[in-house]
Amino acid sequence: MLYPNNIEQKIGFDTVRLLLKEACNSALGASFVDKMTFSDDFQKIRKRLYQTVEFRRILSGQVYFPSSHYIDATNYLNKAKTFGAFLTEEEFHEIQLSLDTIFRCIRFFDEDEENAYPHLKALSRYVDLDPIVLRKINTIIDDNGKIRNNASRELQEIRRMMLSEQTRLRKVLDQILRQAKAEGYTPEDVSLTVRGGRMVIPVLAEFKRRIKGFIHDESATGHTVYLEPAEVLEINNEIRDLEYRERREIVRLLIALTDEIRPFIKPLKEAYHFLGMMDFIRAKAKVALQLDAICPALESKPLLSWYQARHPLLQISLEQHQRQIVPLDIQLHEQQRILVISGPNAGGKSVCLKTVALLQYMLQCGLLIPLAEHSQAGIFQSIFIDIGDEQSLENDLSTYSSHLRNMDYFVRFTDRQTLILIDEFGTGTEPQFGGAIAEAILEALNENNSFGVITTHYTNLKQFADRTEGVVNGAMRFDAVHLEPLFQLEIGKPGSSFALEIARKIGLDKKVLEKAKSYIGEEKVAFDRMLNELETEKRNYEQLHQEVTAKEKRLHKTAREYEELKDFLENQKKQIVNQAKQEARQLLEDANRVIESTIRTIKEQQAEKNATKEARKKLESVKRTLKPQKKVDRAPEKREVVEGEIQVGDAVRVKDTGAMGEVTYIKGQQAEILLGSLKSNIKLDRLEKIARKELKKLQPDNAQTKHNINLNEKMANFSSNLDLRGNRVEEAIPKLENFVDEAAMFGLQELRVIHGKGDGILREVVRNYLRTHGHVKRTEDEHVERGGAGVTVVMLK
């Protein structure tokens, strides 16, 4: 049951219907929008919602679904029912196009082997139309909506004769026109034209007597007449006669084709019902995508457990002005059935009420609604609303009288399956009496176990909600410091109107304010002040809570990264040890084989001197191979280091590479160094100041010059792309380290590391390492067309 009759206009559902009609491809789908109704049947509502969810998946996926030629041909079918009537070429062409769309839709669901769209596929099973209908039409009507030449032998012969006569006609007229042009009888740059269905030539009016024939028309100025020469009269008559014969044959074919499809009228209408449903459900899915709407978890009982609820029309309006809507969290259940919302004017109370009304109505009409994914929604048998001014001059009703009449209806007909929505409860009369009547009505509605949302300013209703089971207070949040609404709903405490604070902000006289306080009474002022203080303390607490939560997230992230790094190092250590053991085992086996072979050789040769020497040499060679080489420490080339701060023009040496150069520019902690002919940006803490005479030693035959030349060659050949695909972790990290260090030395800003997607292990190791590297500013995924998550883009500092 719905109350009042104009509930859709009251809550804005008529605008939602317009959005759906705009999203339809045809009048066929729009007719289903007009027929869409509120339902309290749980199974029917769920089926409608699941159909929309499946179509939304189709639209948001990478699958093709027919989207053109959603044509309503039901009027043509009604016309074809009459015996003797026939459809025109244009009408058959529209049936042809729309039937092709219907069969392509059915084929889409038939090819759905994974059964991803079960509820939509179920609709296609109701279509029991033989494809022969479309084949019969295709046999007669071509792709342009015209009768085919080969539709019958008679038509084919007629059109062949017409073509022959038209060709003969054009040859004769071309000859006459050329002669007329030569004698100056025609205007310049004229050609053959048609008047009254007959081919004619343009002739200057003063020469119309020079050519025998019939005048069919003249130009607007009268300077030119359109003349049919006597020589082509018979040819034109023959063509006209053939056109009449063609038309009679076309009508005969259309009548025959209409007779052939007449037995299929009923299944054709069912097919067009299916096409209209597809258009309608597709429109619902398009609007759902626009609103980011979902299907909440459904319950067959009355329930509202909504998170991030958004008024769809307000959302669209704000998005057009690049503004964000403030979502609402609302819960109504058996222990908390009626929500009494209070708060300042223009704070969002009415918007909250209309959001509940519109979203619940949309849901029970089978539309997806804009909520967060973990929301739950129930079903109500009735929705009663009292919103806006119902003043009626015809019925001699004042605003308050109309509200009371609505309340009387609510009290008599509400039950535990009813959702009531009342805006500005109790207003319109003297506050003392209006508040008392409102409280009594609220008590009666609560005794009926109904669900609802009510907005008010009355303190007695807030107090009633505070002490009554099943009723709960709610407040629209308000910034008590800046005196601005936050448009956030908080359930569990009443709201303040902030009337005194707003009056103080706009500059109302202090004496007037003090008098107002005395009239209100100290108790009510203290109560209102307490609400304001609670609001301020809550905001401070929320700010502190957000800061603590952010710190906890950072701490958890750091701890997780530490654990991941620890696990990685442990695994790497195990891998290195295992590899070393395997290599040592292999060396021992190789050595044993050589020793055994040597002993066998000596025994076989019976200790022959030369053979023994040769075997010993071979053994010594293997021994040298197995013996680890001593590491020769080469003393680093000493350079004279100069104390003092590095300035522009100083000679410096890069500590870790030994390269020497001159400082050309300093910005912050970065220095630009000229290394031979190469410029590089390097951090100051990687440099040490040296004597200028050290630079003078860099002659062409000097090793350092060769080093700089090598750097130039290395930079010229350096690639900003590193491909690590196929590398193990222990192989990839050293390569990555050298790659980033060299890029930083060469002053590059952006690098690409190609690691592939796979299981994501190599990608995670690479990115974890890059996050800890001193030269790396940030990392991000490459564009999806250039590798996406399989490539990491590295931005250097």
mmCIF file with all atom_site columns, N, CA, C and O in Angstrom, residues 418 439 568 591 695 716:
data_model
loop_
_atom_site.group_PDB
_atom_site.id
_atom_site.type_symbol
_atom_site.label_atom_id
_atom_site.label_alt_id
_atom_site.label_comp_id
_atom_site.label_asym_id
_atom_site.label_entity_id
_atom_site.label_seq_id
_atom_site.pdbx_PDB_ins_code
_atom_site.Cartn_x
_atom_site.Cartn_y
_atom_site.Cartn_z
_atom_site.occupancy
_atom_site.B_iso_or_equiv
_atom_site.pdbx_formal_charge
_atom_site.auth_seq_id
_atom_site.auth_comp_id
_atom_site.auth_asym_id
_atom_site.auth_atom_id
_atom_site.pdbx_PDB_model_num
ATOM 1  N N  . THR A 1 418 ? 5.146  -1.607  7.703   1.00 0.00 ? 418 THR A N  1
ATOM 2  C CA . THR A 1 418 ? 4.972  -0.267  7.123   1.00 0.00 ? 418 THR A CA 1
ATOM 3  C C  . THR A 1 418 ? 6.193  0.605   7.401   1.00 0.00 ? 418 THR A C  1
ATOM 4  O O  . THR A 1 418 ? 6.744  0.585   8.509   1.00 0.00 ? 418 THR A O  1
ATOM 5  N N  . GLU A 1 439 ? 3.657  13.997  19.898  1.00 0.00 ? 439 GLU A N  1
ATOM 6  C CA . GLU A 1 439 ? 4.158  12.959  20.798  1.00 0.00 ? 439 GLU A CA 1
ATOM 7  C C  . GLU A 1 439 ? 3.152  11.813  20.936  1.00 0.00 ? 439 GLU A C  1
ATOM 8  O O  . GLU A 1 439 ? 3.529  10.636  20.947  1.00 0.00 ? 439 GLU A O  1
ATOM 9  N N  . PHE A 1 568 ? 62.655 -12.325 3.002   1.00 0.00 ? 568 PHE A N  1
ATOM 10 C CA . PHE A 1 568 ? 63.397 -12.348 1.736   1.00 0.00 ? 568 PHE A CA 1
ATOM 11 C C  . PHE A 1 568 ? 64.886 -12.623 1.974   1.00 0.00 ? 568 PHE A C  1
ATOM 12 O O  . PHE A 1 568 ? 65.499 -13.459 1.297   1.00 0.00 ? 568 PHE A O  1
ATOM 13 N N  . ALA A 1 591 ? 87.184 -33.656 -8.151  1.00 0.00 ? 591 ALA A N  1
ATOM 14 C CA . ALA A 1 591 ? 88.546 -33.910 -7.670  1.00 0.00 ? 591 ALA A CA 1
ATOM 15 C C  . ALA A 1 591 ? 88.771 -35.402 -7.439  1.00 0.00 ? 591 ALA A C  1
ATOM 16 O O  . ALA A 1 591 ? 89.813 -35.965 -7.800  1.00 0.00 ? 591 ALA A O  1
ATOM 17 N N  . LEU A 1 695 ? 93.229 17.581  -11.183 1.00 0.00 ? 695 LEU A N  1
ATOM 18 C CA . LEU A 1 695 ? 92.508 17.621  -12.452 1.00 0.00 ? 695 LEU A CA 1
ATOM 19 C C  . LEU A 1 695 ? 93.449 17.817  -13.629 1.00 0.00 ? 695 LEU A C  1
ATOM 20 O O  . LEU A 1 695 ? 93.196 17.352  -14.742 1.00 0.00 ? 695 LEU A O  1
ATOM 21 N N  . ALA A 1 716 ? 76.321 6.955   -23.310 1.00 0.00 ? 716 ALA A N  1
ATOM 22 C CA . ALA A 1 716 ? 75.763 6.907   -24.662 1.00 0.00 ? 716 ALA A CA 1
ATOM 23 C C  . ALA A 1 716 ? 75.058 5.589   -24.920 1.00 0.00 ? 716 ALA A C  1
ATOM 24 O O  . ALA A 1 716 ? 74.050 5.527   -25.624 1.00 0.00 ? 716 ALA A O  1
#
